[in-house]
Structures are given as structure tokens and as C-alpha cells.
Short mmCIF file of C-alpha atoms in Angstrom, two decimals:
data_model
loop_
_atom_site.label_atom_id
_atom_site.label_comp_id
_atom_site.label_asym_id
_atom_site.label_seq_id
_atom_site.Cartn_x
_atom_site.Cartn_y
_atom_site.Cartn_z
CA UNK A 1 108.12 139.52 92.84
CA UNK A 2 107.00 138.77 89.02
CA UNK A 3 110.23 137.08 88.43
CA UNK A 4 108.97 134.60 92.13
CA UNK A 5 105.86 134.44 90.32
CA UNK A 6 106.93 133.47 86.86
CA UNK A 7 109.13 130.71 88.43
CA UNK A 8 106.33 129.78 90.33
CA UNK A 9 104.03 128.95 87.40
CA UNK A 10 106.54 127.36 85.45
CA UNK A 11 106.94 124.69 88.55
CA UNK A 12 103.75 124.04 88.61
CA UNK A 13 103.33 123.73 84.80
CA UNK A 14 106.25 121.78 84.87
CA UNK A 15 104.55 119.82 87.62
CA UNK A 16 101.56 119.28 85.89
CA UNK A 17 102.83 118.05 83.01
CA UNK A 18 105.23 114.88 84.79
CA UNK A 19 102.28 114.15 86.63
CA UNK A 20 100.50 113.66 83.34
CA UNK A 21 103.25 111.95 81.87
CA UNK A 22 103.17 109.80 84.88
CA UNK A 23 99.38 108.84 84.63
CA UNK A 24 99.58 108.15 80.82
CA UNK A 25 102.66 105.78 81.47
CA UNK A 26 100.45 103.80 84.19
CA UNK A 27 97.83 103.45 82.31
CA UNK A 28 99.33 102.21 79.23
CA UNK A 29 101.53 99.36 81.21
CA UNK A 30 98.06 98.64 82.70
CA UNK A 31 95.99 98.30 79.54
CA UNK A 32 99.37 96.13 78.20
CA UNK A 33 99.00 93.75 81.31
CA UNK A 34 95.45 93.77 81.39
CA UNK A 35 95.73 92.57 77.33
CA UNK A 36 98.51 89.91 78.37
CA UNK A 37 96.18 88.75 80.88
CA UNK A 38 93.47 87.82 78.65
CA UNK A 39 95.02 85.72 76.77
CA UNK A 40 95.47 83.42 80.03
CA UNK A 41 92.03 84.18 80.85
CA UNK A 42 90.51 83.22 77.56
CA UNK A 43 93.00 79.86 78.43
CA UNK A 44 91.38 79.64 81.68
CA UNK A 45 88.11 79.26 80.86
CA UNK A 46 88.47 76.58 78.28
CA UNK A 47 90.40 74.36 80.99
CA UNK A 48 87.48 75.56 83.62
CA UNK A 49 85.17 74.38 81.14
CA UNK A 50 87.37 71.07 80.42
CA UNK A 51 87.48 70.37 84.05
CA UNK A 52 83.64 70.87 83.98
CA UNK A 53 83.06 68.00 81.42
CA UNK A 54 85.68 65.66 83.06
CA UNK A 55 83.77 66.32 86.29
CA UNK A 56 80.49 64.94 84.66
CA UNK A 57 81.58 62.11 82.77
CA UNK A 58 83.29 61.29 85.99
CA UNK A 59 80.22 59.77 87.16
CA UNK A 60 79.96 57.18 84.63
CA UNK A 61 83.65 56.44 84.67
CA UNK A 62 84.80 58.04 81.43
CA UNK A 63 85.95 60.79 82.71
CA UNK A 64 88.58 59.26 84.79
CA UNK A 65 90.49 58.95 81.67
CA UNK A 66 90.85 62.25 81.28
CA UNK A 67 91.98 63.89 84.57
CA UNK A 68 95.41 63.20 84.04
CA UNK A 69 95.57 65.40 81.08
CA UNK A 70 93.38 68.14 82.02
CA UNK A 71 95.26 68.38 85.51
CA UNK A 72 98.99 68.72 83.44
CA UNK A 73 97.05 71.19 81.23
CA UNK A 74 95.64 73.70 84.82
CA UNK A 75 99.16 72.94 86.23
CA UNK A 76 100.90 74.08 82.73
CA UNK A 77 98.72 76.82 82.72
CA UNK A 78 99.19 77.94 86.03
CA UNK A 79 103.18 77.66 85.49
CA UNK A 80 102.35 80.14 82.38
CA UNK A 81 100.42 82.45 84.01
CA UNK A 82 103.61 82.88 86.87
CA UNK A 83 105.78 83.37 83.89
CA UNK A 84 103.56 86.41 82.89
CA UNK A 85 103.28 88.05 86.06
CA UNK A 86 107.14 87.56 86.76
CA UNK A 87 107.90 89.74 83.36
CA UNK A 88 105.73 92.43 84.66
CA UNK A 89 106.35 91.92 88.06
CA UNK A 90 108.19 90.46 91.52
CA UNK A 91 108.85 87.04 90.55
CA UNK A 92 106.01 84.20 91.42
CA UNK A 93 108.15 81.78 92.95
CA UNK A 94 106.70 78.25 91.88
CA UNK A 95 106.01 75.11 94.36
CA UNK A 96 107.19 71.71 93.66
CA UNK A 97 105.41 69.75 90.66
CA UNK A 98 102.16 68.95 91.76
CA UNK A 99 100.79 65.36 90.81
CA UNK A 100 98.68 64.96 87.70
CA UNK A 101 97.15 61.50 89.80
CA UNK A 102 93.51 62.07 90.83
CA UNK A 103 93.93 60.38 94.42
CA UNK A 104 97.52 62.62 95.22
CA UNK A 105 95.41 65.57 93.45
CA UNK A 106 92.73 66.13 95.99
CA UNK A 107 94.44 66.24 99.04
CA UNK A 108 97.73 68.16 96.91
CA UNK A 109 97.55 72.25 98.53
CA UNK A 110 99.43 73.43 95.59
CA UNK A 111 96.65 71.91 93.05
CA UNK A 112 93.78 73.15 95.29
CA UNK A 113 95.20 76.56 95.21
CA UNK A 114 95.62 76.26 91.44
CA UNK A 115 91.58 75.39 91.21
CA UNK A 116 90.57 78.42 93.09
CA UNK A 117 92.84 80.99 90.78
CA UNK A 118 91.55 79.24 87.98
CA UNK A 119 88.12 80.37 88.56
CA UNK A 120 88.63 83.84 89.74
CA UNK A 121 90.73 84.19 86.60
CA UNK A 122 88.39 82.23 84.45
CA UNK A 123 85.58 84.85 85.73
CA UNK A 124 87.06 88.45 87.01
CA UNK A 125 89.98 87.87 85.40
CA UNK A 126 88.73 87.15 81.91
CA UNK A 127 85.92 90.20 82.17
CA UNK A 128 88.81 92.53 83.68
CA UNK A 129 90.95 91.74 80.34
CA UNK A 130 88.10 91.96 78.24
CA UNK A 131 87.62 96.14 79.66
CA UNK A 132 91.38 96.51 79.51
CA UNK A 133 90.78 95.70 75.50
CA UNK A 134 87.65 97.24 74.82
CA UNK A 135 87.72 100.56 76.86
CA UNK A 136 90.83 101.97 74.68
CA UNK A 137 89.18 100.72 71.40
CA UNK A 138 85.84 102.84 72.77
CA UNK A 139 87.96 105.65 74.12
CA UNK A 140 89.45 106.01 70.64
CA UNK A 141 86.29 105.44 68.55
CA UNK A 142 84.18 108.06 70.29
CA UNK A 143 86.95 110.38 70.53
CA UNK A 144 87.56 110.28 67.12
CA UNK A 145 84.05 110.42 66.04
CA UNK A 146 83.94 114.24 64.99
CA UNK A 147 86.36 113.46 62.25
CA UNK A 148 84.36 111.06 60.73
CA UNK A 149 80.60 111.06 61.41
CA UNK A 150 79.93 112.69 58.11
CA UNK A 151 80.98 109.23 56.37
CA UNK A 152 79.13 106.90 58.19
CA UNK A 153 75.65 105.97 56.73
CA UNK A 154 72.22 107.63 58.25
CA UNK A 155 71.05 106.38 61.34
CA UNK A 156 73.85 104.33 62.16
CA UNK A 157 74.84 103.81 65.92
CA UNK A 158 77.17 106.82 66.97
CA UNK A 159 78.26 105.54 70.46
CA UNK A 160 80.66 102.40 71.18
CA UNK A 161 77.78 101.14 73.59
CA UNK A 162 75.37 101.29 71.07
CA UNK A 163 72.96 103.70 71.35
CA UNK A 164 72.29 106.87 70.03
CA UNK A 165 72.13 109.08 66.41
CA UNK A 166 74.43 111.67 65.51
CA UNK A 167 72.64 113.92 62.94
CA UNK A 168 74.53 117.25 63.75
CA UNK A 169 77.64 118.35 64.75
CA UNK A 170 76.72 118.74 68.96
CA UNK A 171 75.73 114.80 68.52
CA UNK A 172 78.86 114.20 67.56
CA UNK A 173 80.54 116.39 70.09
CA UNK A 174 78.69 114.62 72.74
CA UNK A 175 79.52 111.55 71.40
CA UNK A 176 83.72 112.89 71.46
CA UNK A 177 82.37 113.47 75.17
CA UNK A 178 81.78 110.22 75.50
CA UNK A 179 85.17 108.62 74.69
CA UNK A 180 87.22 111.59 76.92
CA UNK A 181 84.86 109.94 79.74
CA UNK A 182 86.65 106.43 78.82
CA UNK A 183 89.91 107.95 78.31
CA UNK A 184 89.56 109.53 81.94
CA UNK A 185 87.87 105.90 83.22
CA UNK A 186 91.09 104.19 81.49
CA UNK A 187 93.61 106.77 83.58
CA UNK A 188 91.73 106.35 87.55
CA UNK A 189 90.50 102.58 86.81
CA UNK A 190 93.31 100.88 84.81
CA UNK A 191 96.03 100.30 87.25
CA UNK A 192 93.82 98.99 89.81
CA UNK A 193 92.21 96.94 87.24
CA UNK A 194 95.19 95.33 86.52
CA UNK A 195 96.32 95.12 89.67
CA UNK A 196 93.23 93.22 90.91
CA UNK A 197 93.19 90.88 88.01
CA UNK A 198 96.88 90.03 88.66
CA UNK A 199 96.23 89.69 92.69
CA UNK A 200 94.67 85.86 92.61
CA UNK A 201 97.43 84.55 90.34
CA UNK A 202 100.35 86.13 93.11
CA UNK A 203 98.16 85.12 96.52
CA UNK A 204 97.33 81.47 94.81
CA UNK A 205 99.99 80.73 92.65
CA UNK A 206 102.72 81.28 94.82
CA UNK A 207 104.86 78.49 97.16
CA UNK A 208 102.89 78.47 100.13
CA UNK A 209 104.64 78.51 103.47
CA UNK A 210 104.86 74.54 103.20
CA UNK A 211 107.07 74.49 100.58
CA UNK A 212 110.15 73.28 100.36
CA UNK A 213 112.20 76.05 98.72
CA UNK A 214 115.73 73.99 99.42
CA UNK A 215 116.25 74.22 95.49
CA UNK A 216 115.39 78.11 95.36
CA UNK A 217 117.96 78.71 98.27
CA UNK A 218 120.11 76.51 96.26
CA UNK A 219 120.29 77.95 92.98
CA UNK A 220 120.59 81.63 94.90
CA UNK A 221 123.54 80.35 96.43
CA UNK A 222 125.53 78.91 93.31
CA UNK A 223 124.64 82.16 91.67
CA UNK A 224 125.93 84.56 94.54
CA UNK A 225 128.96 82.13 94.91
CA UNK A 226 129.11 82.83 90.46
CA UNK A 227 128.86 86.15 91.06
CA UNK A 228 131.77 86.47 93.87
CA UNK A 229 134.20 84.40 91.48
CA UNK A 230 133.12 86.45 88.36
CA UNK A 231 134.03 89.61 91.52
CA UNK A 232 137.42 87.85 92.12
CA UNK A 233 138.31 87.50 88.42
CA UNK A 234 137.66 90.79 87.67
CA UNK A 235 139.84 91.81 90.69
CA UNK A 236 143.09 90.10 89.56
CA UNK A 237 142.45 91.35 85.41
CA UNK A 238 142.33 94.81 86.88
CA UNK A 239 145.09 94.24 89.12
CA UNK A 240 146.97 92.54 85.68
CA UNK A 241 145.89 95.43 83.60
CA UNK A 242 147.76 97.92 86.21
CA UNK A 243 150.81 96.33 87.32
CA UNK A 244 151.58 94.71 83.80
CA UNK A 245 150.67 97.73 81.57
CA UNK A 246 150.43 101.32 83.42
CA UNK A 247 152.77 100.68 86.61
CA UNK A 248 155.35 99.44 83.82
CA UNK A 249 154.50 102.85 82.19
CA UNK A 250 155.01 105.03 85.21
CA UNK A 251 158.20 102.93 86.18
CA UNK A 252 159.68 103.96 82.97
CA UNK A 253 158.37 107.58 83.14
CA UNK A 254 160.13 107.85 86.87
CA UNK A 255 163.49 106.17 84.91
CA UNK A 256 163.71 108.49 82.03
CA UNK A 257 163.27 111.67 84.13
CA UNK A 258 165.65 110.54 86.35
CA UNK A 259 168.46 110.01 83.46
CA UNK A 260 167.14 113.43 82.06
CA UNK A 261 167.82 115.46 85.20
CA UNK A 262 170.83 113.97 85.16
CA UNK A 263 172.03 114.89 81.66
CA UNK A 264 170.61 118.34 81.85
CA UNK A 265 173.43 120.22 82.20
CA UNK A 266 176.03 118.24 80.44
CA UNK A 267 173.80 116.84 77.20
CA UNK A 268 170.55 119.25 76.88
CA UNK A 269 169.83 117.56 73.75
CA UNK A 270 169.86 114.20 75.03
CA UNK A 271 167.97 115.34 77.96
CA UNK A 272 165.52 117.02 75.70
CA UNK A 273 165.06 113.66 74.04
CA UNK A 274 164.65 111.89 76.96
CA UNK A 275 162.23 114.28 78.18
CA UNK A 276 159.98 113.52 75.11
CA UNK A 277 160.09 109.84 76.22
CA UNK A 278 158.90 110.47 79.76
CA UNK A 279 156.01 112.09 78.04
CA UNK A 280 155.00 109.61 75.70
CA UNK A 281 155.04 106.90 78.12
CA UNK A 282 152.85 109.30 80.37
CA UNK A 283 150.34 109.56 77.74
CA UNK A 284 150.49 106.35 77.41
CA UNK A 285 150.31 104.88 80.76
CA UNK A 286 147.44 107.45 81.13
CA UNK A 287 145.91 106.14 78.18
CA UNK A 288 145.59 102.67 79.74
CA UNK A 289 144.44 104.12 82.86
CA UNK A 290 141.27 105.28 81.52
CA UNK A 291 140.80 101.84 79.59
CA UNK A 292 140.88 99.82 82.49
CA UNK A 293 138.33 102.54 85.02
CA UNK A 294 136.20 102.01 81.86
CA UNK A 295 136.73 98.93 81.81
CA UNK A 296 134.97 98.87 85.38
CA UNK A 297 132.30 101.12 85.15
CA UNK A 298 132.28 103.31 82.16
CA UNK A 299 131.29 106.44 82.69
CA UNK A 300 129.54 107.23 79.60
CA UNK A 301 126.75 106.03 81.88
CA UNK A 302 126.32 108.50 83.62
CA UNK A 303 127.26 111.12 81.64
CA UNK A 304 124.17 109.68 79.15
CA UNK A 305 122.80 107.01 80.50
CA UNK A 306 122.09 103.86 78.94
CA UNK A 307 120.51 104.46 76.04
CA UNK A 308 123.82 107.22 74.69
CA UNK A 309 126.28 104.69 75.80
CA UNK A 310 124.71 101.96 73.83
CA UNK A 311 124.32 104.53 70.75
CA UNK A 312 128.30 105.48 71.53
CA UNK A 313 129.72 101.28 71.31
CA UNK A 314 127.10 100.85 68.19
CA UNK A 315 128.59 103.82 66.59
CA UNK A 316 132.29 102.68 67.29
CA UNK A 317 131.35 99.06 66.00
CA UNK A 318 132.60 97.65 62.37
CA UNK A 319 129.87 96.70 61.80
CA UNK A 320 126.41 98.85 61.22
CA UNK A 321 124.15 98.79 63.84
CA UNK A 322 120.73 100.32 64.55
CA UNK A 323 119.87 101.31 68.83
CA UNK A 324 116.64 101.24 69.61
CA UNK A 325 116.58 101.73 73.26
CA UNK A 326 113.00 102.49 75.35
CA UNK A 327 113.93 103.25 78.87
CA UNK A 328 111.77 105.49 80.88
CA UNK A 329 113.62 105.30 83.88
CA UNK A 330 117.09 104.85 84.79
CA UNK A 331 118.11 100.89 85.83
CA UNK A 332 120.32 100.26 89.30
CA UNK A 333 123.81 100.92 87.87
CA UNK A 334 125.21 97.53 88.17
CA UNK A 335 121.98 96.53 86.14
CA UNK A 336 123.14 99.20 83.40
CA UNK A 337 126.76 98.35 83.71
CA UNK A 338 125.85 94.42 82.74
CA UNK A 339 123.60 95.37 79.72
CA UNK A 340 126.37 97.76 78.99
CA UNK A 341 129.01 94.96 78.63
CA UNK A 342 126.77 92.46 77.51
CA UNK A 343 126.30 94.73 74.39
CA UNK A 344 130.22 95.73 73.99
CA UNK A 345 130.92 91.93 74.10
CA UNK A 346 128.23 91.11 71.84
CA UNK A 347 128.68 93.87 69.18
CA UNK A 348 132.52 92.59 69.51
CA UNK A 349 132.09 89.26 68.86
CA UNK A 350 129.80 90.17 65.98
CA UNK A 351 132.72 91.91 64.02
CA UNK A 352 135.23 89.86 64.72
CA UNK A 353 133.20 86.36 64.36
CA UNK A 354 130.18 86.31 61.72
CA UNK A 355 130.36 88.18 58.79
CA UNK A 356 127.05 89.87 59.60
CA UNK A 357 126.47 92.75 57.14
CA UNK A 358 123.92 94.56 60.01
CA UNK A 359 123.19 94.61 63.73
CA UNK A 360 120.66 95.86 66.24
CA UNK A 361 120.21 96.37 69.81
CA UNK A 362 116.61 96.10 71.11
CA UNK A 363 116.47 97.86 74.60
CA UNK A 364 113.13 97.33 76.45
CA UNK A 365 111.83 98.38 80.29
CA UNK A 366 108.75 96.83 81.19
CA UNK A 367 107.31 95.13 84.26
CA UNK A 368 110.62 95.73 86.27
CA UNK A 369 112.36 94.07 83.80
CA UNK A 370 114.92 95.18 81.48
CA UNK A 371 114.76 93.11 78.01
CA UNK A 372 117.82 93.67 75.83
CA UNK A 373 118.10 92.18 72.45
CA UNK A 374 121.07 91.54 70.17
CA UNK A 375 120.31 90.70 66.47
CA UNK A 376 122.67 90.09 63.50
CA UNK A 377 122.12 88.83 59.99
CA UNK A 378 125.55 86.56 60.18
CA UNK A 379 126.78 83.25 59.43
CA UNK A 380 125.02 81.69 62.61
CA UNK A 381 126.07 78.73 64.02
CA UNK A 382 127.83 80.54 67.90
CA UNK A 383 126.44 78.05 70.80
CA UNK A 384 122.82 77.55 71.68
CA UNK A 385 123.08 77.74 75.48
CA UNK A 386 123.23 80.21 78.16
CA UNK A 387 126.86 78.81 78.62
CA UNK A 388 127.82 79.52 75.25
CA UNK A 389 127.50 82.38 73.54
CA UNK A 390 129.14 84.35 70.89
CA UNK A 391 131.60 81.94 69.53
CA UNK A 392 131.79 79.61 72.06
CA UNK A 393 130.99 78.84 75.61
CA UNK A 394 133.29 78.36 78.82
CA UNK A 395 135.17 75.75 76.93
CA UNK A 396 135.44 77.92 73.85
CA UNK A 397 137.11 80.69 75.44
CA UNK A 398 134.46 83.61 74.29
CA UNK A 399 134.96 86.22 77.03
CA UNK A 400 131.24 85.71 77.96
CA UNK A 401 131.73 83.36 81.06
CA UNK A 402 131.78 86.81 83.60
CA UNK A 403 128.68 88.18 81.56
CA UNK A 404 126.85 84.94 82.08
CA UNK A 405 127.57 85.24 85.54
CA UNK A 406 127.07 88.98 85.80
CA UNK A 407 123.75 88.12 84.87
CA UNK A 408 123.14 84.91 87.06
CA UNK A 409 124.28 87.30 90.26
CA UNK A 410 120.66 89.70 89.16
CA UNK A 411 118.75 86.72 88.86
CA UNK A 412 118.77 87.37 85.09
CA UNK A 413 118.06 85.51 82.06
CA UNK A 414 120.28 84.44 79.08
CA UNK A 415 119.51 82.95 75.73
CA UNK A 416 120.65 82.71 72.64
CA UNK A 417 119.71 81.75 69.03
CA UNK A 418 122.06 81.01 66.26
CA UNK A 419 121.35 78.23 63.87
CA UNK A 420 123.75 77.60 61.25
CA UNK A 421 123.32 80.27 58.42
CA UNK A 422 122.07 82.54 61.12
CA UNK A 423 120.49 85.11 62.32
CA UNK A 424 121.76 85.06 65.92
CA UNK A 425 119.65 86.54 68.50
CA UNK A 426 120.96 87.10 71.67
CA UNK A 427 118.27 88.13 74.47
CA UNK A 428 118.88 89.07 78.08
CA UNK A 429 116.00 89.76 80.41
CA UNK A 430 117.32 91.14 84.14
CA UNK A 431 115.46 93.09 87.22
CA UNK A 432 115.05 96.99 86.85
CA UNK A 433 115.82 97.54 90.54
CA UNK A 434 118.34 95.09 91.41
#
């Protein structure tokens, strides 16, 4: 019964503490998108407050002038805003280009809806940022205040609202109080904070339901037809990589035991050789074997996930490399297979093309989104598009073509930077769940 007991407790504490975990996480990505959103905010109200004075000079004809630059300025901003709440976020699939022409303007939907989100987010939006900043700058501040009081001059403020004396130490205990109150406001308030703050832009921003999304369906279909030739390709190198290589193998395994059962009893020393053969090329073909299942999904990650297979190819790399990976969860496996090979073909190119004397691998989970970095401190100068990377693109026979499409088929993202005399920077932003 103790030993019932005992486990009992140690569930629950166990429970306790990822629930904990859990609430400290949410909170955290909602103070970090309640920050991001300010800065749109802040944006918000200084094209509110442009619109304002185009509005009035309007009525003397001045103002005219100006609407065609302060509607590209709500439209870029709007397209900005989608752009932040698709890193953190389902993707905020954007209508066709509205017109920057005052007549097409007021009778445009998509500009309209644009109008109405910038208020809210001029208004809540801006104030909801403003808490997410301020509460953990409070939270910390009066928490901290025990450890500090002592130095602060007489009769200065002792709260982060500004009010209130702290003379002794159970002022400055209640004033510690005060700023586990905002720490416990920041873990029940900030998610919904950030999720109402972020609810205009996704109901307003969005393609309505009169939109024509021909060139969405579009690009989804050249990327699912991508991925199903980048599928086919890698069907016929595996298929290569076994007939060519280990069927050749097992052919001459099946040969040389053949010949040895044969010679047994009349040549046991030639048999005995032979024998020795038939093993090597076993080892061998089962050598190749494992290359090629690795070669389709490795299965480092699942023995330790992605951040110990990502430690495992920068260990085996020539040249040094620093992980830093900051995954809370684990990614859909075809998700951690791509950022898996997009890092082995990476780290390859990288010793075999520029002369870099370091490396790192930036691994980052936010939003839904996985964000994987490359850096090295090389000789530069590999392509500057999505198509071409490493030391070349499709025409410079890289490798990379399959990872480009790997990550076209997740809806990802691809860049790359390498001027000449470097650094190259290789970034790769795909969908968590995907």
C-alpha cells in the first residue's frame, strides 16, 4: 500500500510540475507575440494618424495628393502584419493587391477590411502590446524588490504603479507580493491577451470568400507535383543504390559459397579462403544496406530526436561546428527528416566547398514553425536563390534540388546568403505539424 502511495505522489508531483512547465512555456510565447505585436501597433497608429491628416486636408484638396502613398503604406503594413502572424501561427493567406487609387479604394472589400484592423490594432492592439511589455518588467521589479530596497534612496516609490513607501522589511515583502500577483496575472491573462490582439489581424486580414485564390491553388499544385518528382527520384536512387551496390554484393556472396561448398572436401584451404570472401562481401553489402535505410529516414531520429542527430552529423563534420538546437516538442517526422538532410547537405557542402574555418546550426521552434539556420565563416560567393544553394543551383549540380523541393512539398521557406568573401547563411523556416 505505501509503495501505491509513494507512486501515487510522485505522479502527481510529476504532474504538477509539466503542468507548470506547460503554463510558463505559454506564457512566455505569449509575452514574445504580444512584444512582436507592438511593434505593428506602434506602426499602426502612426498610419491611423497619417490617414487622419490626409482625411482633413482632403477637404481643401491637398490631401488628395497624399492618399496614394498613405494607402501603399496601410496595405504594406497590413501585408507585414500577415507575415507576423504566419511565423507564429496558421498562415494569413493574402487577397489580391488592393488599389492604392482613391475612387477603386472605397468601394475595394480588401482595403475596407484593412481600415477596420487598422484601428482595432491601432487601439486594443497597441494597449494589449503595451501590457505584454510592461507586466513582465513590473512582475520582475516588484519581485525583486527585497533584494534591493535597502539601496534605493528614502521615500522613493516602492511599487511599479507608483505608489507606496517601503521603510521596513514587510513593505518590501508586500511589495514582492505585488509582482507574484503580476507574475500570476502574466500566466491566466497572457495567452488570451495575445490571442485577442492577434484575432482582428486573422478575421480582417485574411482573403475573404470573394477572392480569387486561383494562384494559391496554383502554387500548391506545382509544389505537390515538386514534391511527387523529388518522391520519384528518390525511388529510382534507392532502387540504384540496391541493385547496383548491395544486390551485386549478395550475388557474389551466393557465388562464392556456392564454389566453397563445392571445394570443401577436395581443397579445404581454398574453400576456407573463399569462405572469408563470402564474408567480406556480406559485411559489405550489409554495410551499404544500412547507408541507403539511412539514407531514407535515419534513425538516429528517433533514437534522439532532432536535436542528437544534428549534434551526431556536426560532430562527424570536417569542419567545427557548434548545435544549438531549441525544440520543445518533437516536429512531424518528415518535417525532422528534411531539416535533418538539409543540415547533412549543408554541413557537406561546407567541407567540401568553402574553406570555412567554423560552422553553426541554429535550430528554433516557435509559432508552429521550425527555423533552422546554417552559418559558416567561408569564402562566400554559393548562389543567392532558393534554387541555388551550396555551390550551385539546379544547373550547378549541388545535390540541393530534392531539398528545395522537400521543402516546397511543407510549404516551407528557403533562403540563402553568401556574398563573395562570405559568411553564408543558409535559413529554412517550415510548419511544426506538417
Amino acid at each position: 500500500m505505501a509503495i501505491h502511495q509513494d507512486a501515487a505522489a510522485g505522479d502527481r508531483s510529476t504532474g504538477l510540475k509539466d503542468n507548470v512547465v506547460r503554463a510558463l512555456s505559454a506564457a512566455g510565447i505569449a509575452i514574445a507575440q504580444l512584444a512582436s505585436g507592438l511593434s505593428t501597433a506602434f506602426l499602426a497608429v502612426l498610419v491611423l494618424l497619417w490617414l487622419a491628416v490626409t482625411a482633413v486636408m482632403s477637404l481643401v484638396g491637398v490631401g488628395l495628393l497624399m492618399v496614394p502613398a498613405v494607402l501603399s503604406a496601410l496595405h504594406s503594413l497590413a501585408g507585414r502584419e500577415r507575415e507576423r502572424l504566419g511565423r507564429r501561427g496558421p498562415e494569413v493567406v493574402a487577397p489580391e493587391p488592393p488599389p492604392t487609387q482613391l475612387r477603386a479604394a472605397l468601394v475595394d472589400p480588401t482595403t475596407r477590411r484593412e481600415l477596420r484592423w487598422l484601428v482595432r490594432h491601432a487601439t486594443l492592439g497597441f494597449l494589449l502590446g503595451l501590457l505584454g511589455v510592461v507586466l513582465p518588467v513590473s512582475a520582475v521589479r516588484d519581485s525583486a524588490f527585497p533584494l534591493y530596497w535597502k539601496l534605493l534612496p528614502t521615500d522613493t516609490t516602492a511599487s511599479s504603479v507608483g505608489i507606496g513607501h517601503a521603510h521596513s522589511w514587510p513593505d518590501a515583502l508586500a511589495v514582492a507580493l505585488l509582482g507574484v500577483g503580476w507574475i500570476a496575472i502574466i500566466l491566466g491573462l497572457a495567452p488570451g491577451m495575445a490571442r485577442l490582439q492577434a484575432g482582428p489581424g486573422r478575421r480582417l486580414l485574411a482573403a475573404g470568400p470573394d477572392t480569387d485564390l486561383s494562384l494559391r491553388v496554383a502554387e500548391l499544385t506545382a509544389t505537390r507535383a515538386a514534391a511527387l518528382d523529388a518522391h520519384a527520384t528518390e525511388l529510382r536512387r534507392i532502387e540504384r543504390s540496391l541493385h547496383d551496390g548491395t544486390q551485386n554484393r549478395i550475388v557474389s556472396v551466393t557465388v562464392l559459397l556456392g564454389a566453397a561448398r563445392r571445394m570443401v572436401a577436395r581443397d579445404p584451404a581454398g574453400a576456407d579462403e573463399l569462405l572469408e570472401r563470402a564474408q567480406s562481401a556480406a559485411e559489405q553489402a550489409l554495410s551499404e544496406l544500412r547507408t541507403v535505410s539511412r539514407s531514407i529516414l535515419p534513425p538516429v531520429l528517433d533514437d534522439r530526436g532532432l536535436a542528437g542527430a544534428l549534434s551526431g552529423l556536426a560532430a562527424e563534420c570536417a569542419v567545427p561546428c557548434r548545435v544549438d538546437v531549441d525544440v520543445p516538442e518533437r516536429c512531424a517526422a518528415s518535417v525532422e527528416a528534411t531539416a535533418y538532410f538539409v543540415v547533412a547537405e549543408a554541413l557537406t557542402n561546407i567541407a567540401k566547398h568553402s574553406a570555412a574555418g567554423q560552422a553553426a546550426v541554429t535550430v528554433r521552434a516557435r509559432g508552429g514553425r521550425l527555423h533552422l539556420c546554417v552559418e559558416d565563416d567561408g569564402r562566400g560567393g554559393a548562389g543567392g536563390t532558393s534554387q541555388a544553394i551550396g555551390t550551385g543551383g539546379e544547373a550547378g549540380g549541388s545535390g540541393l534540388t530534392g531539398i528545395r523541393r522537400r521543402i516546397a512539398a511543407h510549404d516551407g521557406a528557403l533562403s540563402l546568403s553568401s556574398p563573395p568573401g562570405g559568411p553564408t547563411t543558409l535559413k529554412v523556416d517550415l510548419p511544426c505539424g506538417s
